[in-house]
Amino acid sequence: MVETVPDARAQDGLHARPDSVRAAVRRARPLRLSTFCTALLAIGLAGTAALSWAAYTINDHNENRLLALQTKQAATVLQAIIPSLQTPLASAAEIAATSNGNLVGFSRYISSYVATSPGSKASFVSASLWRVDGRTPHLITTAGLTPELVAHASQERRFLDRAARAPAFDVIGPIGTASPRLGFAYASAGSPTYVVYAESALPAGRRARSEPDSAFAELRFAMYLGRSTQPDALIEANSDQVPITGHTARATVSFGTGVLTLVAARSGQLGGALAQMLWWIVAIIGTALAIISALVAERLFRRRRAAERLTHEVRTLLSEQRSIAEALQHALLPQQIPEIAGLDLAVRYIPG
C-alpha cells in the first residue's frame, strides 16, 4: 500500500482568502441610493407630507371652529349688557310719566347711573328728560354732561320722534367727532310722552382694551352699530388694523330696535401652541424617520449584495481548489498497477 501526502500549500489554499474576497467584505460607503431605497424614501416623504397636511388642515379647521364659538360667546356677553342699559332708562321714563315730568324724582333716580368724574364706572356720562308731543322735542332737565345730540338739531328731532312713536329701547350713534358717544332712548307710554335719553362715551380713538380674563381676550374684534361695517358705524375695536383682516367670524346681537355687529379674528392660537406646532413636529419627525429608514434599508441591501458576492467568490474558490485537489490526486496515483504473481496490490490516496 502506498500513502501520499500533498504539499501543505494545497491545504493552505483551502483557507486562504484572496484580495478580491477581502475587498468584497470591505465594500462600504454607498455612493448613491439604490432604486428600492430611493422609492422607499419617496414613499416615506410623501406619507410625511400627507400627515403634515392633514395635521395642519385639522388644526386650521379647529381654530376656525373655536373662533366661531368664541365670537358667539362674546356676542352673548354683549347681549347680557343690554339690560344694564335699558332698565334704568325704562324705570326713569316710568317715573317721569307717573309724576308728570317731575324733575326731582327723575334726577334723584337717574343720578346714580350718571358719571360724576372721569374715572367713574357709571353707565352714562349724560342723561336727560325730554317731552315729545308732536312738536319740537322739549328738553326738561339734564344730569351730567350736555347731550351731544343737542348739537345736531335735525338728527335730535328725528331720533326722539322715532323713540316716542315706538316705546322701546332705541339706539343712535356714534354721535360727535372729538368725543364720540352712543345714545340710548326709552319712551313712556301715554300722552304726553316722556323720553329719557342717555349717552355713553366711546373709548378714545374708539380703541378698547380687552381684559385678560374676558371673552374678548383672545380676539381681535371690531364692533359696529347696525349691520354695516363702514368706519362711521364703528363703536370700538381692540386692534389698530380696522377693518379686521384675515379669517374672521361675524355675529349680530339685537340691540334695542337695532343690532350690533361683531367682527372678530384670532389674536393668537385658540387651541394652544402644541396644536399649532403639531404639523411641524410631524414633518420633522416623519422626514427624519424616512431618511433613517432609507439609509438603514440601503445599508442592509448593500450588505446583502456584498454577502451574495462573497458567497459566489467563495464557491468559485472552493470549486477551483477541489479541481486542483482532484488533479493532484490523479497525478500522485500510478498510471498502472504492476502485476506480481502471488500478490494483490492496491493504491490509496490519503491527505496529510
CSV table of C-alpha atoms in Angstrom, one decimal:
chain,number,residue,atom,x,y,z
A,1,MET,CA,0.0,0.0,0.0
A,2,VAL,CA,1.3,3.4,-0.9
A,3,GLU,CA,0.3,6.6,1.1
A,4,THR,CA,1.0,10.1,-0.3
A,5,VAL,CA,0.9,13.5,1.4
A,6,PRO,CA,0.1,16.6,-0.7
A,7,ASP,CA,2.0,19.8,-0.4
A,8,ALA,CA,1.0,21.9,2.7
A,9,ARG,CA,0.4,24.9,0.4
A,10,ALA,CA,-2.6,23.0,-1.1
A,11,GLN,CA,-4.1,22.8,2.4
A,12,ASP,CA,-3.4,26.5,3.0
A,13,GLY,CA,-5.1,27.3,-0.2
A,14,LEU,CA,-8.3,25.9,1.2
A,15,HIS,CA,-8.3,28.5,4.0
A,16,ALA,CA,-6.7,31.4,2.1
A,17,ARG,CA,-8.8,34.5,1.5
A,18,PRO,CA,-7.8,36.3,-1.7
A,19,ASP,CA,-7.7,40.0,-2.0
A,20,SER,CA,-10.9,40.0,-4.1
A,21,VAL,CA,-12.7,38.4,-1.2
A,22,ARG,CA,-11.4,40.8,1.4
A,23,ALA,CA,-12.3,43.7,-0.9
A,24,ALA,CA,-15.8,42.4,-1.1
A,25,VAL,CA,-16.0,42.4,2.7
A,26,ARG,CA,-14.6,45.9,2.9
A,27,ARG,CA,-17.1,47.4,0.4
A,28,ALA,CA,-18.7,50.1,2.4
A,29,ARG,CA,-19.7,53.7,1.7
A,30,PRO,CA,-22.7,53.9,-0.6
A,31,LEU,CA,-22.3,56.5,-3.3
A,32,ARG,CA,-25.9,56.7,-4.2
A,33,LEU,CA,-29.2,55.1,-3.1
A,34,SER,CA,-30.5,52.1,-4.9
A,35,THR,CA,-33.8,52.2,-6.8
A,36,PHE,CA,-35.6,50.3,-4.0
A,37,CYS,CA,-34.3,52.6,-1.2
A,38,THR,CA,-35.0,55.7,-3.3
A,39,ALA,CA,-38.6,54.5,-3.7
A,40,LEU,CA,-38.8,53.8,0.0
A,41,LEU,CA,-37.5,57.3,0.8
A,42,ALA,CA,-40.0,58.9,-1.7
A,43,ILE,CA,-42.9,56.9,-0.1
A,44,GLY,CA,-41.8,58.0,3.4
A,45,LEU,CA,-41.6,61.6,2.5
A,46,ALA,CA,-44.9,61.5,0.6
A,47,GLY,CA,-46.5,59.9,3.7
A,48,THR,CA,-45.0,62.5,6.0
A,49,ALA,CA,-46.2,65.3,3.7
A,50,ALA,CA,-49.7,63.9,3.7
A,51,LEU,CA,-49.8,63.5,7.5
A,52,SER,CA,-48.4,67.1,8.0
A,53,TRP,CA,-51.0,68.5,5.7
A,54,ALA,CA,-53.7,66.6,7.5
A,55,ALA,CA,-52.5,67.9,10.9
A,56,TYR,CA,-52.4,71.4,9.5
A,57,THR,CA,-55.8,71.2,8.0
A,58,ILE,CA,-57.4,69.7,11.1
A,59,ASN,CA,-55.8,72.4,13.3
A,60,ASP,CA,-56.9,75.2,10.9
A,61,HIS,CA,-60.5,73.8,10.9
A,62,ASN,CA,-60.4,73.5,14.7
A,63,GLU,CA,-59.1,77.1,15.0
A,64,ASN,CA,-61.9,78.4,12.8
A,65,ARG,CA,-64.5,76.4,14.8
A,66,LEU,CA,-63.1,77.8,18.1
A,67,LEU,CA,-63.1,81.3,16.6
A,68,ALA,CA,-66.8,81.0,15.7
A,69,LEU,CA,-67.6,79.7,19.2
A,70,GLN,CA,-65.5,82.5,20.8
A,71,THR,CA,-67.3,85.1,18.7
A,72,LYS,CA,-70.7,83.8,19.7
A,73,GLN,CA,-69.6,83.8,23.3
A,74,ALA,CA,-68.5,87.4,23.1
A,75,ALA,CA,-71.8,88.3,21.4
A,76,THR,CA,-73.7,86.6,24.3
A,77,VAL,CA,-71.7,88.8,26.7
A,78,LEU,CA,-72.8,91.9,24.7
A,79,GLN,CA,-76.4,90.8,24.9
A,80,ALA,CA,-76.1,90.4,28.7
A,81,ILE,CA,-75.1,94.1,28.9
A,82,ILE,CA,-78.3,95.4,27.3
A,83,PRO,CA,-80.5,95.1,30.5
A,84,SER,CA,-78.0,97.2,32.4
A,85,LEU,CA,-78.6,100.0,29.9
A,86,GLN,CA,-82.3,99.5,29.2
A,87,THR,CA,-83.6,99.0,32.8
A,88,PRO,CA,-82.5,102.4,34.2
A,89,LEU,CA,-84.0,104.3,31.2
A,90,ALA,CA,-87.3,102.4,31.3
A,91,SER,CA,-87.6,103.0,35.1
A,92,ALA,CA,-86.8,106.7,34.7
A,93,ALA,CA,-89.4,107.0,31.9
A,94,GLU,CA,-92.0,105.4,34.1
A,95,ILE,CA,-91.1,107.8,37.0
A,96,ALA,CA,-91.4,110.8,34.6
A,97,ALA,CA,-94.8,109.6,33.3
A,98,THR,CA,-96.3,108.9,36.7
A,99,SER,CA,-95.0,112.2,38.2
A,100,ASN,CA,-96.0,114.2,35.1
A,101,GLY,CA,-92.4,115.1,34.4
A,102,ASN,CA,-91.3,115.9,37.9
A,103,LEU,CA,-87.7,117.0,37.9
A,104,VAL,CA,-86.8,116.0,41.5
A,105,GLY,CA,-87.9,112.3,41.2
A,106,PHE,CA,-86.3,111.9,37.8
A,107,SER,CA,-83.0,113.5,38.9
A,108,ARG,CA,-82.8,111.6,42.2
A,109,TYR,CA,-83.2,108.3,40.4
A,110,ILE,CA,-81.1,108.7,37.3
A,111,SER,CA,-78.1,110.5,39.0
A,112,SER,CA,-76.8,107.2,40.4
A,113,TYR,CA,-76.3,106.0,36.8
A,114,VAL,CA,-74.5,109.1,35.5
A,115,ALA,CA,-70.7,109.5,35.9
A,116,THR,CA,-69.7,112.5,38.0
A,117,SER,CA,-66.0,112.2,37.4
A,118,PRO,CA,-63.7,110.9,34.6
A,119,GLY,CA,-62.8,107.7,36.5
A,120,SER,CA,-66.4,106.8,37.4
A,121,LYS,CA,-67.7,103.4,36.2
A,122,ALA,CA,-71.3,104.6,35.8
A,123,SER,CA,-73.2,103.6,32.7
A,124,PHE,CA,-73.8,107.0,31.2
A,125,VAL,CA,-72.0,110.4,31.0
A,126,SER,CA,-75.2,112.2,30.3
A,127,ALA,CA,-78.9,111.6,31.0
A,128,SER,CA,-81.8,113.9,30.0
A,129,LEU,CA,-85.6,114.0,30.1
A,130,TRP,CA,-87.5,115.2,27.1
A,131,ARG,CA,-91.1,115.9,26.4
A,132,VAL,CA,-92.3,114.9,22.9
A,133,ASP,CA,-95.8,115.9,21.9
A,134,GLY,CA,-95.6,116.2,18.1
A,135,ARG,CA,-93.8,119.5,18.1
A,136,THR,CA,-90.1,120.2,18.6
A,137,PRO,CA,-88.9,117.9,21.5
A,138,HIS,CA,-88.6,119.9,24.7
A,139,LEU,CA,-85.6,119.4,27.0
A,140,ILE,CA,-86.8,119.3,30.6
A,141,THR,CA,-83.7,118.6,32.6
A,142,THR,CA,-80.2,117.1,32.2
A,143,ALA,CA,-78.0,115.1,34.6
A,144,GLY,CA,-74.3,115.0,33.9
A,145,LEU,CA,-72.8,116.4,30.7
A,146,THR,CA,-74.7,118.2,28.0
A,147,PRO,CA,-76.1,115.7,25.5
A,148,GLU,CA,-74.1,115.6,22.3
A,149,LEU,CA,-77.4,115.1,20.4
A,150,VAL,CA,-78.3,118.8,21.2
A,151,ALA,CA,-75.6,119.9,18.7
A,152,HIS,CA,-77.4,118.1,15.9
A,153,ALA,CA,-80.9,119.5,15.8
A,154,SER,CA,-82.3,117.7,12.8
A,155,GLN,CA,-80.8,114.3,14.0
A,156,GLU,CA,-82.2,115.1,17.5
A,157,ARG,CA,-85.7,115.6,16.4
A,158,ARG,CA,-85.8,112.5,14.1
A,159,PHE,CA,-84.4,110.2,16.7
A,160,LEU,CA,-86.6,111.4,19.6
A,161,ASP,CA,-89.8,111.4,17.4
A,162,ARG,CA,-88.9,107.8,16.4
A,163,ALA,CA,-88.4,106.8,20.0
A,164,ALA,CA,-91.7,108.4,21.1
A,165,ARG,CA,-93.7,106.6,18.4
A,166,ALA,CA,-92.5,103.2,19.3
A,167,PRO,CA,-91.9,103.0,23.1
A,168,ALA,CA,-88.9,100.7,23.2
A,169,PHE,CA,-85.1,100.8,23.8
A,170,ASP,CA,-83.7,102.7,20.9
A,171,VAL,CA,-80.0,103.4,20.0
A,172,ILE,CA,-78.3,106.0,17.9
A,173,GLY,CA,-74.6,106.8,17.2
A,174,PRO,CA,-71.8,107.3,17.1
A,175,ILE,CA,-72.6,111.0,17.7
A,176,GLY,CA,-69.9,113.6,17.6
A,177,THR,CA,-66.3,113.5,16.3
A,178,ALA,CA,-63.9,114.8,19.1
A,179,SER,CA,-65.5,112.7,21.8
A,180,PRO,CA,-68.0,110.4,20.1
A,181,ARG,CA,-70.8,109.0,22.2
A,182,LEU,CA,-73.5,106.3,21.8
A,183,GLY,CA,-77.1,107.5,22.5
A,184,PHE,CA,-79.9,105.5,24.1
A,185,ALA,CA,-83.6,106.4,24.5
A,186,TYR,CA,-86.7,104.9,26.1
A,187,ALA,CA,-90.1,106.5,25.9
A,188,SER,CA,-93.0,106.3,28.3
A,189,ALA,CA,-96.4,105.2,27.2
A,190,GLY,CA,-99.4,107.5,27.2
A,191,SER,CA,-99.7,111.2,26.5
A,192,PRO,CA,-97.7,113.4,26.9
A,193,THR,CA,-94.8,111.2,26.0
A,194,TYR,CA,-91.6,111.5,28.0
A,195,VAL,CA,-88.4,110.2,26.5
A,196,VAL,CA,-85.4,109.5,28.7
A,197,TYR,CA,-82.2,110.0,26.6
A,198,ALA,CA,-78.8,109.0,27.9
A,199,GLU,CA,-75.3,108.9,26.3
A,200,SER,CA,-72.3,106.7,26.9
A,201,ALA,CA,-68.8,107.9,25.9
A,202,LEU,CA,-66.9,105.7,23.4
A,203,PRO,CA,-63.3,104.9,24.2
A,204,ALA,CA,-60.6,107.4,23.0
A,205,GLY,CA,-59.9,106.7,19.3
A,206,ARG,CA,-62.6,104.0,19.6
A,207,ARG,CA,-59.9,101.7,20.8
A,208,ALA,CA,-60.9,99.3,23.6
A,209,ARG,CA,-58.7,97.3,25.9
A,210,SER,CA,-59.5,93.7,26.4
A,211,GLU,CA,-59.2,92.3,29.9
A,212,PRO,CA,-57.1,89.1,30.2
A,213,ASP,CA,-60.0,87.1,31.6
A,214,SER,CA,-62.8,88.5,29.3
A,215,ALA,CA,-64.5,86.8,26.4
A,216,PHE,CA,-62.6,89.2,24.0
A,217,ALA,CA,-59.1,88.4,25.4
A,218,GLU,CA,-58.0,86.1,22.5
A,219,LEU,CA,-59.8,88.0,19.8
A,220,ARG,CA,-59.1,91.0,17.5
A,221,PHE,CA,-62.5,92.5,17.2
A,222,ALA,CA,-64.4,95.5,15.9
A,223,MET,CA,-67.9,96.3,17.0
A,224,TYR,CA,-70.4,98.3,14.8
A,225,LEU,CA,-73.8,99.7,15.3
A,226,GLY,CA,-76.1,98.2,12.7
A,227,ARG,CA,-75.2,95.7,10.0
A,228,SER,CA,-72.8,97.9,8.1
A,229,THR,CA,-69.1,97.6,8.8
A,230,GLN,CA,-68.3,101.1,7.5
A,231,PRO,CA,-65.9,103.2,9.6
A,232,ASP,CA,-68.6,105.7,10.6
A,233,ALA,CA,-70.6,102.8,12.2
A,234,LEU,CA,-67.6,101.7,14.3
A,235,ILE,CA,-68.2,101.7,18.1
A,236,GLU,CA,-65.0,100.3,19.3
A,237,ALA,CA,-62.2,97.9,18.4
A,238,ASN,CA,-59.2,96.5,20.2
A,239,SER,CA,-57.0,96.5,17.1
A,240,ASP,CA,-55.2,99.3,15.2
A,241,GLN,CA,-56.0,97.5,11.9
A,242,VAL,CA,-59.6,98.2,11.1
A,243,PRO,CA,-61.4,96.6,9.3
A,244,ILE,CA,-60.3,93.3,10.9
A,245,THR,CA,-58.3,91.2,8.3
A,246,GLY,CA,-57.6,87.5,8.0
A,247,HIS,CA,-60.1,84.7,8.7
A,248,THR,CA,-62.9,86.3,10.6
A,249,ALA,CA,-66.2,85.3,12.2
A,250,ARG,CA,-69.2,87.5,12.5
A,251,ALA,CA,-72.1,87.7,15.0
A,252,THR,CA,-75.0,90.0,15.3
A,253,VAL,CA,-76.8,90.9,18.5
A,254,SER,CA,-80.2,92.5,18.9
A,255,PHE,CA,-79.6,95.9,20.5
A,256,GLY,CA,-82.8,97.7,21.2
A,257,THR,CA,-84.5,98.5,17.9
A,258,GLY,CA,-81.3,97.8,16.0
A,259,VAL,CA,-78.4,95.4,16.1
A,260,LEU,CA,-74.7,95.3,17.0
A,261,THR,CA,-72.4,93.6,14.5
A,262,LEU,CA,-69.3,92.0,15.9
A,263,VAL,CA,-66.4,91.0,13.6
A,264,ALA,CA,-63.6,89.1,15.2
A,265,ALA,CA,-60.4,87.3,14.2
A,266,ARG,CA,-57.9,85.3,16.2
A,267,SER,CA,-55.2,87.3,18.1
A,268,GLY,CA,-53.3,84.1,18.9
A,269,GLN,CA,-53.7,80.3,18.9
A,270,LEU,CA,-57.0,79.4,20.4
A,271,GLY,CA,-56.2,75.7,20.5
A,272,GLY,CA,-52.8,76.0,22.1
A,273,ALA,CA,-49.2,76.1,20.9
A,274,LEU,CA,-48.9,72.3,20.7
A,275,ALA,CA,-51.8,72.1,18.2
A,276,GLN,CA,-50.2,74.9,16.1
A,277,MET,CA,-46.8,73.1,16.1
A,278,LEU,CA,-48.1,69.6,15.5
A,279,TRP,CA,-47.8,69.6,11.8
A,280,TRP,CA,-44.2,70.9,12.1
A,281,ILE,CA,-43.5,68.1,14.6
A,282,VAL,CA,-45.0,65.5,12.2
A,283,ALA,CA,-43.0,66.9,9.3
A,284,ILE,CA,-39.7,67.0,11.1
A,285,ILE,CA,-40.0,63.6,12.8
A,286,GLY,CA,-41.5,62.0,9.7
A,287,THR,CA,-38.8,63.3,7.4
A,288,ALA,CA,-36.1,62.1,9.8
A,289,LEU,CA,-37.7,58.6,10.1
A,290,ALA,CA,-38.0,58.4,6.3
A,291,ILE,CA,-34.3,59.3,5.8
A,292,ILE,CA,-33.1,57.0,8.5
A,293,SER,CA,-35.3,54.1,7.2
A,294,ALA,CA,-34.0,54.6,3.7
A,295,LEU,CA,-30.3,54.7,4.9
A,296,VAL,CA,-30.8,51.5,7.1
A,297,ALA,CA,-32.5,49.8,4.2
A,298,GLU,CA,-29.7,50.8,1.9
A,299,ARG,CA,-27.1,49.6,4.3
A,300,LEU,CA,-28.9,46.2,4.7
A,301,PHE,CA,-29.4,46.0,0.9
A,302,ARG,CA,-25.7,46.6,0.3
A,303,ARG,CA,-24.6,44.2,3.0
A,304,ARG,CA,-26.8,41.5,1.4
A,305,ARG,CA,-25.3,42.2,-2.0
A,306,ALA,CA,-21.8,42.0,-0.6
A,307,ALA,CA,-22.6,38.7,1.2
A,308,GLU,CA,-24.0,37.4,-2.1
A,309,ARG,CA,-20.8,38.4,-3.9
A,310,LEU,CA,-18.7,36.9,-1.2
A,311,THR,CA,-20.6,33.6,-1.3
A,312,HIS,CA,-20.2,33.4,-5.0
A,313,GLU,CA,-16.5,34.1,-4.8
A,314,VAL,CA,-16.0,31.5,-2.0
A,315,ARG,CA,-17.9,28.9,-4.1
A,316,THR,CA,-15.8,29.7,-7.1
A,317,LEU,CA,-12.6,29.4,-5.0
A,318,LEU,CA,-13.7,26.1,-3.4
A,319,SER,CA,-14.6,24.7,-6.8
A,320,GLU,CA,-11.1,25.7,-8.1
A,321,GLN,CA,-9.4,24.2,-5.1
A,322,ARG,CA,-11.5,21.0,-5.5
A,323,SER,CA,-10.3,20.7,-9.1
A,324,ILE,CA,-6.7,21.3,-8.0
A,325,ALA,CA,-7.0,18.6,-5.3
A,326,GLU,CA,-8.5,16.1,-7.8
A,327,ALA,CA,-5.8,16.8,-10.3
A,328,LEU,CA,-3.2,16.4,-7.5
A,329,GLN,CA,-4.7,13.1,-6.5
A,330,HIS,CA,-4.7,11.8,-10.0
A,331,ALA,CA,-1.1,13.0,-10.5
A,332,LEU,CA,0.1,11.1,-7.4
A,333,LEU,CA,-1.6,7.8,-8.3
A,334,PRO,CA,0.4,5.4,-10.5
A,335,GLN,CA,-0.9,5.2,-14.0
A,336,GLN,CA,-0.7,1.4,-13.9
A,337,ILE,CA,-0.6,-1.1,-11.1
A,338,PRO,CA,2.1,-3.7,-11.7
A,339,GLU,CA,1.1,-7.4,-11.7
A,340,ILE,CA,3.2,-9.5,-9.3
A,341,ALA,CA,2.5,-13.2,-9.0
A,342,GLY,CA,1.2,-14.1,-5.6
A,343,LEU,CA,0.5,-10.5,-4.6
A,344,ASP,CA,-2.7,-8.4,-4.6
A,345,LEU,CA,-1.7,-4.7,-5.0
A,346,ALA,CA,-3.9,-1.7,-4.2
A,347,VAL,CA,-3.2,2.1,-4.3
A,348,ARG,CA,-4.9,4.7,-1.9
A,349,TYR,CA,-4.5,8.5,-1.6
A,350,ILE,CA,-4.6,9.8,1.9
A,351,PRO,CA,-4.3,13.6,2.6
A,352,GLY,CA,-1.7,14.7,5.1
